[in-house]
Amino acid sequence: MPKKATQQSFAGFDADQVSPVLKESNSVETSSSEVVEPSVAPTEFDFSGPLDLTDRLVVVVDSHSLIYQVFHAMPSMNSPTGIPVAAVHGFIADVLELLVRKKPDFLFCAFDKSEATFRNELYAEYKANRESMPEELRQQIPLIRNMLEAMGIPQLECSGFEADDILAKLSVDVDRAGGSCLIVTSDKDCRQLITERIKLYNIRRDTVMGVEELWSDWGVRPEQVVDYQAMVGDPVDNVPGIPLVGPKLAQQLLAQFSTLEGVLENAASVSGPKRRQNIEQGRERVMLSRTLVRLRADTPCEIPWSQGMVGQADMEKVTSMCELFGFRRLKDRAKDVLGRGSSAPVRATREVPTHYRCIKTQAELNDLADHLAKFELLCIDTETTSTSARGSEWVGMSVGWAPGEAAYIPVRAPMGEPQFGAQVVADAMRQVLENPAIAKLGQNIKFDLIVLRNAGIRVQGLAHDTMVADYLVEPGQRNHTLDELAIRYLNHKTIPISDLIGTGKNQRQMDQVPLAQVATYAAEDADIPLRILPELQERLEKLNLEGLYQRVEVPLIEVLAEMEYNGIRVDVARLQELSRGFTTEIARLRTEIFDLAGGEFNIDSPKQLGTILFTQLALPVIKKTKTGASTDADVLQELAHIHPLPAKVVAYRQAMKLKNTYVDALPELVCERTGRVHTSFRQDVAATGRLSSSDPNLQNIPIRNEQGRAIRSAFTAGEPGWLLLGADYSQIELRVLAHYSSDPALMDAYETDADIHCRVAAEVHGVAECDVTSEMRRMAKTINFGIVYGQSAFGLARTLGIPKDQAAEYIELYFSRYPGVQAFMLQTLDQCRRMGYVETMLGRRRTIQGVRDFNTIGVSKMRSLTEAERIAVNTVIQGSAADLIKLAMLTAHRTLKSSGIAARMLLQIHDELLFEVAPEAVDSLDQLVRDAMIGVAQLRVPLKVDVAVGATWAEV
């Protein structure tokens, strides 16, 4: 974040606690006290004499071939730091699978070292038609190579030669040394290398090609492959071949004349005057082609046989890199496959002696309560009959007071086992749980606050949440569960919940599990956070996140617990009415789709839809997946400009999704106890700091279309006669952008309360604001928000449905009119590249890798930001907006609590807060909320809040 952004002030934060000066390093020291165990060394092998590979299997991977396969097959995937890693994941997963399936003695990966080889010197047009490597893939090649290095797998390359030549060199050496070689490739040129001991392996199909398989497919012998390829040519590599000689004719000619020389000598006997002429006149051309396709077994590449032996992984590096990339399951897979044979030390489990107790008598319960009252910090955890905090029954609670020391109190248990009942436990534990002088710790403690409040206990002294703390120090990690934290910080595997309640149809409730099992499981859940907390506190302090943690995120837990406890009323009758309407609308859309398609088909089947779109209607294929042409939303939106059917499918999918996700599902989620829906607000999901909503997700209900507004009309106040009041920050992200950029034109627009979209439209189109049309304003609005999200000219063109050149021109005009925005983006990206992270206004930090040096590559490259660069800019903007709304929630909650106003805060949806309020208190609440939201920070431009009141959320 630019240094000038430190000038703002915030309610509840001192100047030196907001957006601190960044340090040159964000590394965190790891503990040096971990115990290590000796590892297993690879099998002994004598390399001093002539190479003898008898009974040995050598596997060599055509790396770029496999990398391209997985890149096009895998869905997009980013690491916690924002860099693309799908190809890394796919390639490494394949390498691990090779080790499991084939159990090789040696494993190598061959790479192309440079694009120019001896073949380019022979024929300048060789591979001239090849498209350049996609930038998203190019970024991942070094990551793949780093992973291979950590896995102890040598990478072979040779200047002036291709990876295929290295495959030839290595496989021929293996054959001569009496070993077996498996070449992992989809390149058909490698078929010339096949012998009885050299075979090709297709990892996707799990098939091996040897001499027999080659004959079955091409009808040629391995020694004829080069001649066959020379005649047929290869348009992909721009190998010329002989015109009009295809695979079938080439096979027939070689079957008749055996070799290419034989074909050329007998050209006069070939049928067809044109083919005969091409062969007779094409000698020089086809001989060149043969030289181009022949692989060079004499490649000057030294094979490091001792390094290629399987079992030399550095597991510490493999594990840390998997964590860096966010590969949780792949990390476990790598440990299973590589761990035993690794030559590097493996981290041992850091265990402490445990003394877990199960409380079974009233005397033990009373003694426990007295014992707990002596401690300054306790960890609490509750067990329930379901994952719904408001709708479940309390089964029991565990309390931890020191590492390895915890107890479980059963509230409900199987018949015949000790249990106390909710009231008895509540009465005994209230003195501890409601004592603010005793600090409380938990893992996702918000859940426990709600469960205990159901039992009449208002927990006081909330101090720590390990889930929230880990989220702050590792915002890019995909999950922050206790199981994950135990492995990451303690190298300890916790008891899986499935061991207790099972899975699927045989799953049972926790109060049906034998008490002895529950007690150990629950006590561990209260013990592990106590053991993790010190390291998390140390990391929070080192990363300068302690203030954000203690002043925003931890206090916010109580606010969210209050909102979730309150819930929001849903009119079930209204939803049932909407369901009937959606059913009618979906039936209409199906009929229209079938009419346009000329017959019925399964609209929900991508394969059948693809057949209609790309075969029957002959629409262009926009994007491909591993299963064929894509029919995803982006593709359909683009095709909608060409034909009406894709637009109907988009509408059909939207209607089906809303009906299934909300209209039909919400009535099932109404809590019997309250008659309301209680969504769960998650602090640990969005890396930018935004809250997310789940069970149900109320953030994804569309607000700008008729269907979304209809669904929102079912949400009402829960008290008779009460109303809903919504307060929404006006264009908060663009105001944050204006604050950071200090762009004079943007700041002037907000200081004068101008219509920013109209102003930008006028600037970009070069017209007066009074002459801006609604279409111009719509386009300007898209540009405004597109800039915030780093949208490229291609993305803007697709969104607006305009040519790419026109979109690029709009972006150029925008930056020329608002140069401060470009300067801010450059400054943010430069700092991110140097420091390795970006920060929000309150110092929320996100580590991001893969940002380019625009001082070197030029500012023009900003028109096509990489995914990592888009994340960097967006995190500063959206993350700062998230900081502001969280501060507003804290202020509104605290002020409302002390005001006596008859109102409750119910929901937070991005930049909007929703309350239910008594009619006579509307004006008071209006003023209270405006003051809370506007007063949280003094930015360079004024904050603005729009407030609306209505009987339903739709009216608000």
Coordinates of C-alpha atoms in Angstrom, one line a residue, residues 415-918:
M415 CA -29.1 -44.1 27.7
G416 CA -27.4 -45.5 30.8
E417 CA -24.3 -43.3 30.6
P418 CA -23.6 -40.3 32.9
Q419 CA -25.2 -37.1 31.8
F420 CA -26.3 -33.9 33.6
G421 CA -28.8 -32.0 31.5
A422 CA -28.4 -28.5 30.2
Q423 CA -29.7 -26.6 33.3
V424 CA -27.4 -28.4 35.7
V425 CA -24.3 -27.7 33.6
A426 CA -25.3 -24.1 33.0
D427 CA -25.8 -23.5 36.7
A428 CA -22.5 -25.0 37.6
M429 CA -20.4 -23.4 34.9
R430 CA -22.0 -19.9 34.8
Q431 CA -19.6 -18.5 37.5
V432 CA -16.7 -19.3 35.2
L433 CA -18.2 -18.7 31.7
E434 CA -19.8 -15.4 32.6
N435 CA -16.8 -14.1 34.5
P436 CA -15.1 -11.4 32.3
A437 CA -11.9 -11.6 34.3
I438 CA -11.3 -15.1 32.9
A439 CA -10.2 -14.9 29.3
K440 CA -11.9 -17.3 26.9
L441 CA -10.3 -19.0 23.9
G442 CA -11.8 -21.2 21.3
Q443 CA -11.6 -22.5 17.7
N444 CA -14.5 -20.9 15.9
I445 CA -15.8 -19.8 19.3
K446 CA -18.7 -17.9 17.8
F447 CA -20.5 -21.3 17.4
D448 CA -20.0 -22.0 21.1
L449 CA -21.2 -18.6 22.2
I450 CA -24.5 -19.2 20.4
V451 CA -24.9 -22.8 21.7
L452 CA -24.3 -21.6 25.3
R453 CA -26.6 -18.6 24.9
N454 CA -29.3 -21.1 23.8
A455 CA -28.8 -22.6 27.3
G456 CA -29.0 -19.2 29.0
I457 CA -25.3 -18.5 29.4
R458 CA -23.9 -15.2 28.1
V459 CA -20.1 -15.9 27.9
Q460 CA -17.9 -13.0 28.9
G461 CA -14.2 -12.4 28.5
L462 CA -13.8 -13.4 24.9
A463 CA -10.1 -13.0 24.1
H464 CA -9.0 -15.4 21.4
D465 CA -10.0 -17.5 18.4
T466 CA -7.4 -19.7 16.8
M467 CA -9.3 -20.0 13.6
V468 CA -9.5 -16.2 13.3
A469 CA -5.9 -15.7 14.3
D470 CA -4.7 -18.2 11.7
Y471 CA -6.9 -16.6 9.1
L472 CA -5.1 -13.3 9.7
V473 CA -1.6 -14.7 9.5
E474 CA -2.4 -17.1 6.6
P475 CA -5.4 -15.4 4.8
G476 CA -4.7 -17.3 1.6
Q477 CA -5.0 -20.8 3.1
R478 CA -8.0 -22.7 1.9
N479 CA -9.2 -23.7 5.4
H480 CA -8.4 -22.9 9.0
T481 CA -10.0 -26.0 10.7
L482 CA -8.6 -27.3 13.9
D483 CA -7.5 -30.5 12.1
E484 CA -5.5 -28.4 9.7
L485 CA -4.0 -26.2 12.3
A486 CA -3.0 -29.1 14.5
I487 CA -1.0 -30.6 11.6
R488 CA 0.5 -27.3 10.5
Y489 CA 1.6 -26.0 13.9
L490 CA 2.0 -29.2 15.9
N491 CA 2.4 -31.9 13.3
H492 CA -0.4 -33.7 15.2
K493 CA -3.3 -35.6 13.6
T494 CA -6.5 -35.0 15.6
I495 CA -9.3 -37.6 16.0
P496 CA -11.5 -37.3 12.9
I497 CA -15.2 -36.6 13.6
S498 CA -16.1 -39.4 11.2
D499 CA -14.5 -41.9 13.7
L500 CA -17.3 -41.0 16.1
I501 CA -20.4 -40.3 14.1
G502 CA -19.6 -42.1 10.8
T503 CA -20.6 -40.8 7.4
G504 CA -23.4 -41.1 4.9
K505 CA -26.5 -43.1 5.6
N506 CA -24.9 -44.6 8.7
Q507 CA -24.1 -41.2 10.3
R508 CA -25.4 -40.7 13.9
Q509 CA -25.7 -37.8 16.3
M510 CA -23.1 -37.0 18.8
D511 CA -25.4 -37.9 21.7
Q512 CA -25.6 -41.4 20.4
V513 CA -21.8 -42.0 20.5
P514 CA -20.4 -43.8 23.6
L515 CA -19.3 -41.3 26.2
A516 CA -15.7 -42.5 26.4
Q517 CA -15.2 -41.7 22.7
V518 CA -16.8 -38.3 22.9
A519 CA -14.9 -37.3 26.0
T520 CA -11.5 -37.9 24.4
Y521 CA -12.5 -36.2 21.1
A522 CA -14.0 -33.2 22.9
A523 CA -11.2 -32.8 25.4
E524 CA -8.7 -32.8 22.5
D525 CA -10.7 -30.0 20.8
A526 CA -10.3 -27.9 24.0
D527 CA -6.6 -28.7 24.4
I528 CA -5.2 -28.2 20.9
P529 CA -6.1 -24.4 20.7
L530 CA -4.2 -23.8 24.0
R531 CA -1.1 -25.4 22.5
I532 CA -1.4 -23.5 19.2
L533 CA -2.1 -20.1 20.7
P534 CA 1.4 -19.0 21.7
E535 CA 2.8 -19.6 18.2
L536 CA -0.1 -17.7 16.6
Q537 CA 0.3 -14.8 19.0
E538 CA 4.0 -14.7 18.1
R539 CA 3.2 -14.6 14.4
L540 CA 0.5 -11.9 14.9
E541 CA 3.0 -9.8 16.6
K542 CA 5.8 -10.3 14.1
L543 CA 3.4 -9.4 11.2
N544 CA 2.1 -6.4 13.1
L545 CA -1.5 -7.8 13.1
E546 CA -2.0 -7.8 16.9
G547 CA -4.0 -4.6 16.8
L548 CA -6.3 -5.7 14.0
Y549 CA -6.8 -9.0 15.7
Q550 CA -7.6 -7.5 19.2
R551 CA -9.5 -4.4 18.1
V552 CA -11.5 -5.6 15.1
E553 CA -11.6 -9.4 14.5
V554 CA -12.0 -10.7 18.0
P555 CA -14.6 -8.1 19.1
L556 CA -16.4 -8.7 15.8
I557 CA -17.0 -12.3 16.9
E558 CA -19.5 -11.2 19.5
V559 CA -21.3 -9.0 17.0
L560 CA -21.6 -11.8 14.5
A561 CA -22.8 -14.2 17.3
E562 CA -25.5 -11.7 18.1
M563 CA -26.6 -11.4 14.5
E564 CA -26.6 -15.2 14.0
Y565 CA -28.5 -15.6 17.2
N566 CA -31.1 -13.1 16.1
G567 CA -31.6 -14.5 12.6
I568 CA -34.1 -13.1 10.1
R569 CA -37.7 -14.0 9.5
V570 CA -38.6 -15.6 6.2
D571 CA -42.2 -15.6 4.9
V572 CA -42.6 -19.3 3.9
A573 CA -46.0 -18.7 2.3
R574 CA -44.4 -16.1 0.0
L575 CA -41.6 -18.5 -1.0
Q576 CA -44.2 -21.2 -1.8
E577 CA -46.0 -18.7 -4.1
L578 CA -42.6 -17.8 -5.7
S579 CA -41.9 -21.5 -6.2
R580 CA -45.0 -21.9 -8.3
G581 CA -44.0 -18.9 -10.4
F582 CA -40.4 -20.2 -10.9
T583 CA -41.8 -23.5 -12.0
T584 CA -44.0 -21.8 -14.7
E585 CA -41.1 -19.7 -15.8
I586 CA -38.7 -22.7 -16.1
A587 CA -41.3 -24.6 -18.1
R588 CA -41.6 -21.6 -20.5
L589 CA -37.9 -21.4 -20.9
R590 CA -37.6 -25.1 -21.6
T591 CA -40.2 -24.9 -24.3
E592 CA -38.5 -21.9 -26.0
I593 CA -35.1 -23.7 -25.8
F594 CA -36.5 -26.9 -27.4
D595 CA -38.2 -24.8 -30.1
L596 CA -34.9 -23.1 -30.9
A597 CA -33.0 -26.4 -30.8
G598 CA -35.5 -28.2 -33.0
G599 CA -36.2 -30.9 -30.4
E600 CA -36.0 -31.9 -26.8
F601 CA -32.7 -32.7 -25.0
N602 CA -31.3 -32.6 -21.5
I603 CA -30.5 -29.0 -20.9
D604 CA -28.6 -29.8 -17.8
S605 CA -26.2 -32.1 -19.7
P606 CA -23.1 -30.1 -20.9
K607 CA -22.5 -32.9 -23.5
Q608 CA -26.0 -32.8 -25.0
L609 CA -26.0 -29.0 -24.9
G610 CA -22.6 -28.9 -26.6
T611 CA -23.9 -31.1 -29.4
I612 CA -26.8 -28.7 -30.0
L613 CA -24.6 -25.6 -29.9
F614 CA -21.5 -26.7 -31.7
T615 CA -22.7 -29.5 -34.0
Q616 CA -26.3 -28.8 -34.8
L617 CA -26.2 -25.0 -34.7
A618 CA -22.5 -24.9 -35.7
L619 CA -21.7 -22.1 -33.3
P620 CA -18.0 -21.4 -32.7
V621 CA -16.2 -23.2 -29.9
I622 CA -15.0 -20.5 -27.5
K623 CA -13.2 -22.6 -24.9
K624 CA -12.3 -26.3 -24.5
T625 CA -12.1 -28.5 -21.4
K626 CA -10.7 -32.0 -21.1
T627 CA -14.1 -33.4 -21.9
G628 CA -14.8 -31.2 -24.9
A629 CA -16.1 -27.8 -25.8
S630 CA -17.1 -25.7 -22.8
T631 CA -20.7 -24.6 -22.2
D632 CA -20.0 -22.5 -19.0
A633 CA -21.6 -19.2 -18.3
D634 CA -18.9 -17.1 -19.9
V635 CA -19.1 -19.1 -23.1
L636 CA -22.9 -18.9 -23.2
Q637 CA -22.8 -15.1 -22.6
E638 CA -20.4 -14.7 -25.6
L639 CA -22.5 -17.0 -27.8
A640 CA -25.7 -15.1 -26.9
H641 CA -24.5 -12.3 -29.3
I642 CA -24.7 -14.8 -32.2
H643 CA -27.8 -16.9 -31.4
P644 CA -30.8 -16.6 -29.1
L645 CA -30.6 -20.1 -27.7
P646 CA -27.5 -19.6 -25.4
A647 CA -29.2 -16.6 -23.7
K648 CA -32.3 -18.8 -23.0
V649 CA -30.0 -21.4 -21.4
V650 CA -28.4 -18.7 -19.2
A651 CA -31.9 -17.6 -18.1
Y652 CA -32.9 -21.2 -17.5
R653 CA -29.8 -22.0 -15.4
Q654 CA -30.3 -18.8 -13.4
A655 CA -34.0 -19.6 -12.7
M656 CA -33.1 -23.2 -11.7
K657 CA -30.3 -22.1 -9.4
L658 CA -32.4 -19.5 -7.6
K659 CA -35.4 -21.9 -7.2
N660 CA -33.2 -24.8 -5.9
T661 CA -30.9 -22.7 -3.8
Y662 CA -33.3 -20.2 -2.2
V663 CA -37.0 -20.5 -3.1
D664 CA -37.3 -24.2 -2.3
A665 CA -34.4 -24.5 0.2
L666 CA -35.1 -21.6 2.5
P667 CA -38.2 -23.1 4.1
E668 CA -36.2 -26.2 5.1
L669 CA -33.7 -23.9 6.8
V670 CA -36.2 -22.1 9.1
C671 CA -35.3 -22.9 12.7
E672 CA -38.2 -24.6 14.5
R673 CA -37.1 -22.9 17.8
T674 CA -37.2 -19.3 16.4
G675 CA -39.2 -19.4 13.1
R676 CA -36.2 -17.6 11.5
V677 CA -33.3 -18.4 9.2
H678 CA -29.9 -18.1 10.9
T679 CA -27.1 -17.7 8.4
S680 CA -23.5 -18.2 9.5
F681 CA -21.1 -15.3 9.0
R682 CA -17.6 -16.5 8.3
Q683 CA -14.5 -14.5 9.0
D684 CA -12.1 -17.0 7.7
V685 CA -13.0 -17.4 4.0
A686 CA -12.3 -14.4 1.9
A687 CA -8.6 -13.5 1.8
T688 CA -9.5 -9.8 1.3
G689 CA -11.1 -9.6 4.8
R690 CA -14.7 -9.6 3.6
L691 CA -17.3 -11.6 5.5
S692 CA -18.9 -14.5 3.8
S693 CA -22.4 -16.0 4.5
S694 CA -23.3 -19.7 4.5
D695 CA -26.1 -22.1 5.4
P696 CA -27.8 -20.3 3.6
N697 CA -25.6 -17.9 1.6
L698 CA -27.5 -14.7 1.6
Q699 CA -24.8 -12.7 -0.3
N700 CA -25.5 -14.4 -3.6
I701 CA -29.2 -13.4 -4.0
P702 CA -29.2 -11.1 -7.0
I703 CA -30.2 -7.5 -6.2
R704 CA -30.5 -6.0 -9.7
N705 CA -33.0 -8.4 -11.3
E706 CA -36.6 -9.1 -10.8
Q707 CA -36.1 -12.7 -9.6
G708 CA -33.6 -11.6 -6.9
R709 CA -35.9 -8.9 -5.7
A710 CA -38.8 -11.3 -5.6
I711 CA -36.8 -13.6 -3.3
R712 CA -35.8 -10.7 -1.1
S713 CA -39.5 -9.8 -0.7
A714 CA -39.8 -13.0 1.5
F715 CA -37.5 -11.5 4.1
T716 CA -39.3 -9.5 6.7
A717 CA -39.0 -8.2 10.3
G718 CA -39.7 -10.8 13.0
E719 CA -41.8 -8.6 15.4
P720 CA -45.4 -7.6 14.6
G721 CA -45.5 -4.2 13.0
W722 CA -41.7 -3.8 12.9
L723 CA -39.8 -2.7 9.7
L724 CA -36.5 -3.5 8.1
L725 CA -33.9 -0.7 7.7
G726 CA -31.0 -1.1 5.3
A727 CA -27.9 1.1 5.4
D728 CA -25.5 0.9 2.4
Y729 CA -22.2 2.5 1.8
S730 CA -22.4 4.4 -1.5
Q731 CA -19.7 3.3 -3.9
I732 CA -17.3 2.5 -1.1
E733 CA -14.7 0.8 -3.2
L734 CA -14.5 3.7 -5.6
R735 CA -14.2 6.1 -2.7
V736 CA -11.4 4.0 -1.3
L737 CA -9.8 4.1 -4.7
A738 CA -10.1 7.9 -4.8
H739 CA -8.6 8.1 -1.3
Y740 CA -5.6 6.0 -2.2
S741 CA -4.9 7.5 -5.6
S742 CA -5.5 11.1 -4.6
D743 CA -6.5 11.6 -8.2
P744 CA -7.8 15.2 -8.4
A745 CA -10.7 14.5 -10.8
L746 CA -11.9 11.5 -8.7
M747 CA -11.6 13.5 -5.5
D748 CA -13.5 16.5 -6.9
A749 CA -16.3 14.2 -8.1
Y750 CA -16.9 12.9 -4.6
E751 CA -16.3 16.2 -2.8
T752 CA -19.0 17.7 -4.9
D753 CA -21.2 14.6 -4.6
A754 CA -21.3 14.2 -8.4
D755 CA -22.6 11.2 -10.2
I756 CA -19.2 9.4 -10.6
H757 CA -20.4 7.1 -13.4
C758 CA -21.8 10.1 -15.3
R759 CA -18.7 12.1 -14.8
V760 CA -16.4 9.3 -16.0
A761 CA -18.7 8.7 -19.0
A762 CA -18.4 12.4 -19.9
E763 CA -14.6 12.3 -19.5
V764 CA -14.2 9.1 -21.6
H765 CA -16.6 10.1 -24.4
G766 CA -15.6 13.7 -24.5
V767 CA -19.1 15.1 -24.0
A768 CA -20.8 17.3 -21.4
E769 CA -22.4 15.5 -18.5
C770 CA -25.8 16.6 -19.5
D771 CA -25.3 14.8 -22.8
V772 CA -24.4 11.4 -21.3
T773 CA -26.8 8.7 -22.3
S774 CA -27.9 5.8 -20.0
E775 CA -25.8 3.5 -22.2
M776 CA -22.7 5.7 -21.8
R777 CA -23.3 5.7 -18.0
R778 CA -23.7 1.9 -18.0
M779 CA -20.4 1.5 -19.8
A780 CA -18.6 3.9 -17.5
K781 CA -19.9 2.1 -14.5
T782 CA -18.5 -1.1 -15.9
I783 CA -15.2 0.6 -16.6
N784 CA -15.0 2.1 -13.1
F785 CA -15.5 -1.2 -11.3
G786 CA -13.4 -3.1 -13.9
I787 CA -10.4 -0.9 -13.1
V788 CA -10.8 -1.7 -9.5
Y789 CA -10.7 -5.5 -10.3
G790 CA -7.9 -5.1 -12.9
Q791 CA -10.1 -6.0 -15.8
S792 CA -8.3 -6.4 -19.1
A793 CA -9.4 -5.0 -22.5
F794 CA -10.5 -8.5 -23.4
G795 CA -12.6 -8.9 -20.2
L796 CA -14.1 -5.4 -20.6
A797 CA -15.0 -6.1 -24.2
R798 CA -16.7 -9.4 -23.3
T799 CA -18.6 -7.7 -20.4
L800 CA -19.8 -4.8 -22.6
G801 CA -20.2 -6.7 -25.8
I802 CA -17.9 -4.4 -27.7
P803 CA -14.8 -5.0 -29.9
K804 CA -11.5 -5.5 -27.9
D805 CA -9.9 -2.5 -29.6
Q806 CA -12.7 -0.2 -28.5
A807 CA -12.5 -1.6 -24.9
A808 CA -8.7 -0.9 -24.9
E809 CA -9.4 2.6 -26.1
Y810 CA -11.8 3.2 -23.2
I811 CA -9.2 2.0 -20.7
E812 CA -6.5 4.2 -22.2
L813 CA -8.9 7.2 -22.1
Y814 CA -9.7 6.4 -18.5
F815 CA -6.1 6.3 -17.4
S816 CA -5.3 9.5 -19.3
R817 CA -8.2 11.3 -17.5
Y818 CA -7.4 9.8 -14.1
P819 CA -3.6 9.4 -14.0
G820 CA -3.6 9.1 -10.2
V821 CA -5.3 5.8 -10.5
Q822 CA -2.6 4.4 -12.7
A823 CA 0.1 5.8 -10.3
F824 CA -1.6 4.1 -7.4
M825 CA -1.8 0.8 -9.1
L826 CA 1.9 1.0 -10.1
Q827 CA 2.9 1.9 -6.6
T828 CA 0.9 -0.9 -5.1
L829 CA 2.3 -3.5 -7.5
D830 CA 5.8 -2.3 -7.1
Q831 CA 5.6 -2.5 -3.3
C832 CA 4.0 -6.0 -3.6
R833 CA 6.8 -7.2 -5.9
R834 CA 9.5 -5.9 -3.5
M835 CA 7.8 -6.8 -0.2
G836 CA 5.9 -9.9 -1.2
Y837 CA 2.6 -8.7 0.2
V838 CA 0.0 -5.9 0.2
E839 CA -1.8 -4.3 3.1
T840 CA -5.3 -2.8 3.7
M841 CA -6.0 0.4 5.6
L842 CA -5.9 -1.4 9.0
G843 CA -2.8 -3.4 8.2
R844 CA -4.5 -6.6 7.0
R845 CA -1.8 -8.4 5.1
R846 CA -2.0 -10.7 2.1
T847 CA 1.1 -12.4 0.7
I848 CA 1.2 -12.4 -3.1
Q849 CA 3.8 -13.7 -5.5
G850 CA 4.2 -13.4 -9.2
V851 CA 4.0 -9.6 -9.7
R852 CA 6.1 -8.3 -12.6
D853 CA 8.5 -5.4 -12.6
F854 CA 6.7 -2.7 -14.6
N855 CA 9.8 -0.5 -14.5
T856 CA 11.4 -3.2 -16.7
I857 CA 8.5 -4.4 -18.9
G858 CA 6.8 -1.1 -19.3
V859 CA 3.6 0.5 -18.0
S860 CA 1.7 -0.7 -21.1
K861 CA 1.7 -4.2 -19.7
M862 CA -0.7 -2.9 -17.0
R863 CA -3.5 -3.2 -19.6
S864 CA -3.3 -7.0 -19.1
L865 CA -2.6 -7.7 -15.5
T866 CA -1.9 -11.3 -14.3
E867 CA -4.2 -12.9 -11.8
A868 CA -1.7 -12.2 -9.0
E869 CA -1.5 -8.5 -10.0
R870 CA -5.3 -8.2 -10.1
I871 CA -5.5 -9.8 -6.6
A872 CA -2.9 -7.4 -5.3
V873 CA -4.8 -4.3 -6.4
N874 CA -8.1 -5.6 -5.5
T875 CA -7.0 -6.7 -2.0
V876 CA -6.0 -3.2 -1.1
I877 CA -9.3 -1.7 -2.3
Q878 CA -11.8 -4.4 -1.4
G879 CA -9.9 -5.3 1.8
S880 CA -9.9 -1.7 3.0
A881 CA -13.7 -1.4 2.3
A882 CA -14.1 -4.6 4.3
D883 CA -12.1 -3.0 7.2
L884 CA -14.5 0.0 7.1
I885 CA -17.7 -2.0 7.2
K886 CA -16.3 -4.1 10.1
L887 CA -15.5 -1.0 12.1
A888 CA -19.0 0.3 11.3
M889 CA -20.5 -2.9 12.6
L890 CA -18.5 -2.7 15.9
T891 CA -19.6 0.9 16.4
A892 CA -23.2 0.3 15.5
H893 CA -23.4 -2.7 17.8
R894 CA -21.9 -0.9 20.7
T895 CA -23.9 2.2 20.3
L896 CA -27.2 0.3 19.7
K897 CA -26.6 -1.8 22.8
S898 CA -26.3 1.3 25.0
S899 CA -29.0 3.4 23.3
G900 CA -32.1 1.4 24.3
I901 CA -33.5 1.7 20.8
A902 CA -35.9 -1.1 19.9
A903 CA -33.9 -2.5 17.0
R904 CA -31.6 -5.4 16.1
M905 CA -28.8 -5.8 13.6
L906 CA -29.6 -8.9 11.5
L907 CA -27.4 -9.1 8.4
Q908 CA -24.2 -7.8 6.8
I909 CA -24.1 -8.2 3.0
H910 CA -20.9 -6.8 1.7
D911 CA -21.3 -3.0 2.1
E912 CA -24.9 -3.2 3.5
L913 CA -26.2 -3.5 7.1
L914 CA -29.7 -4.7 7.7
F915 CA -31.7 -4.1 10.9
E916 CA -35.2 -4.8 12.1
V917 CA -36.7 -1.8 14.0
A918 CA -39.9 -0.7 15.8

